[in-house]
Coordinates of C-alpha atoms and ligand atoms in Angstrom, one line a residue:
M2 CA 69.0 113.8 82.3
T3 CA 71.9 116.1 83.5
I4 CA 74.9 114.5 84.8
P5 CA 75.9 116.9 88.4
K6 CA 78.5 119.0 88.8
P7 CA 81.1 118.4 91.5
A8 CA 81.0 119.6 95.0
P9 CA 85.2 121.6 95.9
R10 CA 85.9 118.7 97.9
I11 CA 85.4 115.7 95.7
Q12 CA 87.0 117.4 92.7
R13 CA 90.2 118.3 95.5
F14 CA 89.9 114.6 95.5
E15 CA 89.8 113.9 92.1
R16 CA 92.8 115.5 91.9
L17 CA 94.9 114.4 94.4
A18 CA 94.4 111.1 92.0
Y19 CA 97.1 108.4 93.5
G20 CA 97.4 107.7 96.9
M21 CA 99.2 104.5 99.5
F22 CA 97.5 102.5 101.5
I23 CA 98.6 101.7 104.6
H24 CA 96.8 98.7 107.0
W25 CA 99.1 98.4 109.8
G26 CA 98.4 97.2 113.0
L27 CA 98.5 94.8 116.0
Y28 CA 98.5 91.1 113.0
S29 CA 101.3 93.3 111.3
Q30 CA 103.3 91.1 114.1
L31 CA 101.9 87.9 113.3
G32 CA 103.4 88.1 109.5
K33 CA 99.6 86.6 108.0
G34 CA 97.4 89.5 107.0
E35 CA 95.3 92.1 108.4
W36 CA 92.2 89.1 109.4
I37 CA 94.9 86.6 111.2
M38 CA 92.5 86.7 114.0
H39 CA 89.6 85.6 112.3
Q40 CA 90.2 83.7 109.8
E41 CA 91.9 81.3 112.6
S42 CA 90.1 82.6 115.5
I43 CA 92.4 83.1 117.5
P44 CA 90.9 84.0 121.1
K45 CA 89.8 87.5 122.3
A46 CA 92.1 87.0 125.1
E47 CA 95.4 86.2 123.0
Y48 CA 95.5 87.9 120.4
A49 CA 95.1 91.6 122.4
K50 CA 98.6 89.9 124.2
L51 CA 99.9 91.4 121.0
K52 CA 100.0 94.7 122.0
D53 CA 102.0 93.9 124.7
S54 CA 104.8 93.0 122.3
F55 CA 103.5 96.6 119.9
T56 CA 106.9 98.8 120.0
A57 CA 106.8 101.0 116.8
E58 CA 109.6 101.5 117.6
D59 CA 110.6 101.6 113.6
F60 CA 107.5 103.9 112.6
D61 CA 108.1 106.7 110.9
G62 CA 105.5 109.4 110.0
H63 CA 107.6 111.6 108.3
K64 CA 109.4 108.5 106.3
I65 CA 106.8 106.9 105.2
A66 CA 104.8 111.1 103.9
K67 CA 108.1 111.7 102.0
L68 CA 108.3 107.4 100.4
A69 CA 105.2 108.5 99.2
K70 CA 105.4 112.2 97.8
D71 CA 109.0 110.2 96.3
A72 CA 106.8 108.2 94.8
G73 CA 104.1 110.8 93.3
M74 CA 101.3 110.0 95.7
R75 CA 99.5 113.5 96.9
Y76 CA 97.3 111.6 100.1
I77 CA 97.6 108.2 102.9
T78 CA 95.4 106.9 103.9
I79 CA 96.1 104.6 107.5
T80 CA 94.0 102.1 109.3
A81 CA 93.4 104.3 112.1
R82 CA 91.3 100.9 113.3
H83 CA 90.7 97.9 111.6
H84 CA 88.9 95.5 112.2
D85 CA 90.5 94.1 114.8
G86 CA 89.8 97.3 117.3
F87 CA 93.0 98.1 118.3
S88 CA 93.7 102.2 117.2
L89 CA 96.5 103.4 116.2
Y90 CA 95.4 106.6 118.1
D91 CA 94.9 107.9 121.8
T92 CA 91.2 107.3 122.0
C93 CA 91.3 109.7 124.5
G94 CA 90.0 107.4 127.3
L95 CA 87.5 105.4 125.0
S96 CA 89.3 102.1 125.9
D97 CA 92.1 101.9 126.9
Y98 CA 93.5 98.9 123.3
D99 CA 95.0 101.8 121.5
A100 CA 98.6 102.7 120.8
V101 CA 99.1 104.6 124.0
H102 CA 98.5 102.2 125.7
S103 CA 101.2 99.4 124.8
P104 CA 104.8 99.9 124.4
A105 CA 105.0 102.6 121.9
G106 CA 103.3 104.3 123.8
R107 CA 102.5 106.8 121.5
D108 CA 99.5 108.7 119.5
L109 CA 100.9 107.2 115.8
I110 CA 98.5 108.6 114.1
A111 CA 99.3 111.8 115.6
D112 CA 102.9 111.0 114.3
F113 CA 101.0 110.2 110.5
I114 CA 99.9 113.5 110.5
Q115 CA 102.9 115.4 110.9
G116 CA 104.9 113.6 109.0
C117 CA 101.9 114.1 106.4
R118 CA 102.2 117.8 106.9
A119 CA 106.1 118.7 106.4
E120 CA 105.7 116.6 103.1
G121 CA 102.1 118.4 100.9
I122 CA 100.7 114.9 101.6
V123 CA 96.7 115.0 102.5
P124 CA 95.5 112.4 105.8
F125 CA 93.0 110.2 105.4
F126 CA 91.6 107.8 107.5
Y127 CA 91.0 104.5 107.1
H128 CA 88.3 103.3 109.7
T129 CA 86.7 99.7 110.8
T130 CA 82.8 99.9 111.5
L131 CA 82.7 96.2 112.5
D132 CA 84.5 95.6 116.1
W133 CA 86.3 92.0 116.6
Y134 CA 87.3 93.1 120.5
Q135 CA 84.2 95.7 121.9
D136 CA 81.8 93.2 123.4
S137 CA 79.1 95.7 122.6
F138 CA 78.8 94.8 118.4
Q139 CA 77.8 91.1 119.3
D140 CA 75.4 92.1 122.6
D141 CA 74.4 96.0 122.7
F142 CA 74.6 97.6 118.7
D143 CA 73.7 101.3 119.9
T144 CA 76.6 101.2 122.7
Y145 CA 78.3 100.3 119.6
L146 CA 77.6 102.8 117.3
E147 CA 78.0 105.0 120.7
Y148 CA 81.6 104.2 120.8
L149 CA 82.6 104.6 116.9
R150 CA 80.4 107.7 116.6
K151 CA 83.0 109.1 120.0
S152 CA 86.2 107.4 117.9
V153 CA 85.9 109.3 114.4
E154 CA 84.8 112.6 116.9
L155 CA 87.9 112.7 118.4
L156 CA 89.9 111.7 114.7
C157 CA 88.3 115.2 112.8
T158 CA 88.4 117.4 116.3
N159 CA 92.4 116.6 117.1
Y160 CA 94.2 116.4 114.2
G161 CA 93.7 119.3 112.0
P162 CA 92.0 119.4 108.5
I163 CA 91.9 115.7 107.6
G164 CA 91.1 114.5 103.9
G165 CA 88.4 112.3 104.7
L166 CA 87.4 109.3 106.2
W167 CA 87.2 105.4 104.3
F168 CA 85.4 103.4 106.5
D169 CA 84.2 99.8 105.7
G170 CA 82.7 96.7 107.3
N171 CA 79.2 97.7 106.9
W172 CA 79.1 94.8 105.0
S173 CA 79.2 92.7 107.9
K174 CA 75.8 93.2 109.6
P175 CA 74.2 94.3 105.9
D176 CA 70.4 94.8 107.2
A177 CA 71.5 96.6 110.4
D178 CA 70.5 100.2 110.9
W179 CA 74.7 101.7 111.0
Q180 CA 73.0 105.2 112.1
L181 CA 74.7 106.6 109.0
D182 CA 73.3 110.0 109.5
A183 CA 74.7 110.5 112.1
L184 CA 78.0 109.2 111.9
Y185 CA 78.2 111.0 108.9
G186 CA 76.9 114.1 110.7
V187 CA 79.9 114.1 113.0
I188 CA 81.9 113.8 109.8
R189 CA 80.0 117.1 108.3
R190 CA 80.0 119.1 111.6
Y191 CA 83.7 118.9 112.6
Q192 CA 85.4 117.8 109.3
P193 CA 83.1 119.6 106.2
E194 CA 85.6 119.5 103.6
A195 CA 86.3 116.0 104.8
M196 CA 85.7 112.9 101.9
I197 CA 83.2 110.3 102.8
I198 CA 83.9 107.1 101.5
N199 CA 82.1 103.4 102.5
N200 CA 83.7 100.8 100.9
T201 CA 81.3 98.8 99.7
G202 CA 83.6 95.6 99.4
L203 CA 84.2 93.0 97.2
E204 CA 80.2 92.2 96.3
A205 CA 79.4 95.2 95.4
R206 CA 81.7 97.4 93.5
G207 CA 81.7 101.2 92.9
Q208 CA 78.0 101.1 95.1
V209 CA 76.8 104.6 96.7
I210 CA 74.9 103.8 100.1
H211 CA 74.1 106.9 101.4
N212 CA 73.8 110.3 100.3
E213 CA 76.6 111.8 102.2
I214 CA 79.3 109.6 100.1
D215 CA 81.3 111.3 98.3
S216 CA 83.4 108.4 96.8
V217 CA 82.6 104.7 95.7
T218 CA 84.8 101.8 95.8
F219 CA 86.4 99.2 93.8
E220 CA 88.7 97.6 95.5
Q221 CA 90.5 95.2 93.8
G222 CA 89.4 95.8 90.7
R223 CA 89.2 98.0 87.8
P224 CA 87.0 101.2 87.9
R225 CA 83.7 100.8 85.1
P226 CA 82.7 104.2 84.0
M227 CA 80.6 105.9 86.1
D228 CA 77.1 106.9 84.8
R229 CA 76.2 110.2 86.5
R230 CA 73.5 111.0 84.7
G231 CA 70.8 111.6 87.0
M232 CA 72.5 111.5 89.8
P233 CA 71.7 113.6 92.8
K234 CA 74.9 114.5 94.3
Y235 CA 78.5 113.9 92.1
V236 CA 80.4 111.1 93.7
S237 CA 84.7 110.0 92.4
A238 CA 85.6 106.6 92.0
E239 CA 88.2 104.9 93.6
M240 CA 90.1 101.4 93.6
C241 CA 92.4 100.1 96.4
Q242 CA 94.5 97.1 95.5
T243 CA 97.2 95.5 97.5
M244 CA 100.7 94.8 95.8
N245 CA 99.5 90.5 96.9
Q246 CA 96.6 88.6 98.2
H247 CA 96.7 90.7 101.9
W248 CA 96.5 94.3 102.8
G249 CA 98.2 94.1 106.2
I250 CA 101.6 92.2 105.9
G251 CA 102.2 88.3 105.2
L252 CA 105.2 87.6 105.1
R253 CA 105.5 84.3 103.2
D254 CA 103.4 85.4 100.7
F255 CA 105.3 86.3 97.3
A256 CA 103.3 86.8 95.0
Y257 CA 103.4 90.3 94.4
M258 CA 102.3 92.8 91.6
S259 CA 105.5 94.1 89.0
P260 CA 105.3 98.1 88.0
R261 CA 104.6 97.5 84.8
E262 CA 101.1 95.4 86.7
L263 CA 100.6 98.8 88.5
I264 CA 101.8 101.3 85.6
V265 CA 98.5 99.6 83.3
N266 CA 97.1 99.8 87.2
R267 CA 97.3 103.1 87.4
A268 CA 97.0 104.2 84.0
A269 CA 93.2 102.0 83.6
C270 CA 91.7 104.2 86.9
R271 CA 92.8 107.2 85.1
K272 CA 91.4 106.3 82.0
V273 CA 88.0 106.9 83.9
R274 CA 89.0 109.5 86.1
A275 CA 88.6 106.7 89.5
N276 CA 91.4 107.7 92.2
Y277 CA 94.6 104.9 92.7
L278 CA 94.9 104.2 96.7
L279 CA 97.9 101.4 96.8
N280 CA 98.0 99.5 99.3
V281 CA 101.2 98.6 101.3
G282 CA 101.6 96.7 104.3
P283 CA 104.0 97.7 107.4
T284 CA 106.7 95.6 109.6
A285 CA 105.9 94.2 112.8
T286 CA 107.5 97.4 113.9
G287 CA 105.7 100.1 111.4
E288 CA 108.5 99.8 108.5
I289 CA 107.6 99.4 104.7
P290 CA 109.1 96.9 103.1
A291 CA 111.9 97.8 101.2
Y292 CA 110.1 95.7 98.6
E293 CA 107.1 97.8 98.7
A294 CA 109.1 101.2 98.4
A295 CA 111.2 99.7 95.7
T296 CA 108.1 99.2 93.5
L297 CA 106.5 102.3 94.2
L298 CA 109.7 104.2 93.9
R299 CA 109.7 102.5 90.6
V300 CA 106.5 103.8 89.2
G301 CA 106.7 107.2 90.8
E302 CA 110.0 107.2 87.9
W303 CA 107.3 106.1 85.5
V304 CA 103.9 108.7 87.1
R305 CA 106.9 111.4 87.6
L306 CA 107.5 110.7 83.2
Y307 CA 103.8 112.6 82.8
G308 CA 103.8 114.6 85.8
D309 CA 100.3 117.0 85.9
L310 CA 98.6 115.0 83.0
I311 CA 98.3 112.3 86.0
Y312 CA 96.7 113.8 87.8
E313 CA 94.8 116.3 85.6
G314 CA 94.0 114.8 82.4
K315 CA 90.2 114.0 81.8
P316 CA 88.4 111.8 79.9
V317 CA 87.3 111.8 76.2
P318 CA 84.6 110.4 74.2
I319 CA 87.5 108.7 71.8
T320 CA 87.7 105.0 71.7
G321 CA 91.3 102.6 71.7
M322 CA 91.5 99.6 70.3
G323 CA 92.2 97.2 73.7
D324 CA 93.6 99.1 76.4
D325 CA 94.2 101.9 74.6
F326 CA 92.5 105.2 75.1
A327 CA 92.5 109.1 75.7
L328 CA 92.4 111.8 77.8
E329 CA 92.9 115.5 78.1
Y330 CA 94.0 117.8 79.5
D331 CA 94.8 122.0 79.2
G332 CA 93.6 121.5 75.6
K333 CA 94.8 118.9 74.3
V334 CA 94.3 115.2 73.6
Y335 CA 96.8 112.8 74.5
L336 CA 96.9 108.8 73.5
F337 CA 98.1 106.2 75.7
I338 CA 99.3 103.6 74.2
H339 CA 99.4 100.0 75.6
N340 CA 102.0 96.4 74.5
L341 CA 104.4 98.3 72.5
S342 CA 107.9 96.6 71.4
I343 CA 111.4 97.4 71.4
Q344 CA 113.6 98.4 68.4
G345 CA 116.4 95.8 68.5
D346 CA 118.4 93.0 66.6
P347 CA 116.3 90.1 66.6
N348 CA 118.6 88.3 68.1
V349 CA 118.6 90.3 71.4
I350 CA 114.5 91.7 71.4
R351 CA 111.9 88.5 71.6
M352 CA 108.5 89.0 70.7
A353 CA 109.4 92.3 68.5
T354 CA 105.5 92.7 67.6
G355 CA 102.9 95.5 68.7
A356 CA 104.4 98.7 67.2
G357 CA 102.5 99.7 64.0
P358 CA 98.7 101.5 63.5
R359 CA 97.2 101.8 65.8
S360 CA 93.2 103.1 65.7
F361 CA 90.8 105.9 68.1
I362 CA 87.5 106.7 67.3
G363 CA 85.5 109.8 68.2
L364 CA 87.8 112.7 67.7
D365 CA 86.1 115.4 66.2
R366 CA 89.4 117.5 65.9
K367 CA 91.6 118.4 63.4
I368 CA 95.5 117.1 64.6
T369 CA 98.2 118.6 62.8
K370 CA 101.2 117.0 64.8
A371 CA 101.4 113.7 67.1
R372 CA 104.5 112.7 69.3
W373 CA 105.9 110.5 72.2
L374 CA 105.6 112.6 74.9
D375 CA 109.1 111.2 76.1
N376 CA 111.1 111.2 73.3
D377 CA 109.0 114.3 71.2
E378 CA 109.5 111.9 68.0
K379 CA 106.9 112.6 65.2
L380 CA 104.9 109.8 64.3
D381 CA 102.7 109.7 61.3
F382 CA 98.7 109.2 61.2
A383 CA 95.9 109.8 59.3
Q384 CA 93.0 111.5 59.7
D385 CA 89.1 111.4 58.5
V386 CA 87.1 114.7 61.0
E387 CA 84.1 113.5 60.3
S388 CA 84.5 109.9 60.8
G389 CA 86.3 110.7 63.8
L390 CA 89.3 108.3 62.9
L391 CA 92.9 108.7 63.7
V392 CA 95.2 106.2 63.0
V393 CA 98.8 106.5 64.6
N394 CA 102.0 104.9 63.6
A395 CA 102.9 104.0 67.0
T396 CA 107.1 103.1 66.3
R397 CA 108.5 100.8 68.5
Y398 CA 110.5 102.0 71.8
P399 CA 114.1 102.8 71.3
Y400 CA 116.5 99.7 72.3
G401 CA 117.2 100.1 76.2
T402 CA 113.1 101.7 76.9
N403 CA 110.4 100.4 78.2
L404 CA 107.5 102.4 79.3
V405 CA 104.4 99.6 79.5
V406 CA 101.7 101.9 78.8
R407 CA 103.4 105.2 75.7
V408 CA 101.9 108.4 76.1
A409 CA 101.8 110.0 72.2
E410 CA 100.4 114.1 72.4
L411 CA 97.8 115.6 69.4
T412 CA 98.3 119.0 68.8
Ligands
GLC21 C1 89.1 94.9 102.9 C2 88.9 94.0 104.3 C3 90.3 94.2 104.5 C4 91.1 95.5 104.3 C5 89.6 96.1 102.9 C6 90.3 96.9 101.8 O1 87.4 94.3 102.8 O2 87.8 93.8 105.8 O3 90.4 93.6 105.6 O4 91.3 96.4 104.4 O5 89.7 95.8 102.2 O6 89.7 97.3 101.5

């Protein structure tokens, strides 16, 4: 069975590799995550009052796009509208439940787009398909779907070329007819180069629900290698993840991931050529919390260390032990090695294990040299081309260093 070739837009998407997810909206003022309206059964009329205090005074599309760029990210997916039904964009009369009708008094998506253009970041729109605000979502589904299509049409026609639409919520009515041909048709008509993504949620990761879908999602879960043999078209994969337990800001959520965990995840996604969409939850007024920004920048330093490899590297049929894996880029093979220890006096370095031989199978070409990319140190190795076995003597990090995932280049 053959593996289909990716369309150019899908190839471009895969090369974006690393993106920022932004969950921001009225709920951010409550600081308890984006599901709070539903979770605490807040009556619609009461929740809607949050619109009257939504100033967005610290929301600066340019600053956000710059942070993403400095963090090594190439795209941003922002919640143009989340499940609470409030739109950050000008709905141009479709509804008054949007940013232009709040004290913010401006089209925040327009501001976001300007920032992205200035920094060379590709903008994507998250858009809910379910709606806790529109009565028609419950009472008159056809009318609701028409409203949804018109909303999407605005996003496709008012902001210039966009990277794609990222839908979320079809899981709320699994048996309904969402009229997807019509919805996706709007995008193909006005933005033929845009990606169409539909989040299949925590329960059904990696599923293609329609033939127009360009990428599957792995919400909060390591993407598995896609078996694309016999697929009618090549679809890419993306893992989205929040650093804590919430997507919208959780003021009392301290359970954050560390740069170490994010680097391991970053690498694990690329192992299967999946994109990594990492979330931030701006404050009530629209600023990315300092802690999140600092974490992103720290991970960005790691990404920069390996440069193009992180965006362009392709999976090869070479297997390592544990988390170790290999990628191919520009005709060379690169080994991604985890859990290495640091050199140092036993009185100062704890648990100095984790260096020594690392084996890989599946390497069918003769190599003459292996070296760490970060410090150029040459590594001893032994190889048996016939069986495809390679054993590299992975040395420790110099004292004061730990890259979490260290890359060796084979020549
Ligand atoms: C979920 C949640 C949602 C979040 C999304 C991000 O499906 O409903 O709040 O936006 O995942 O992946």
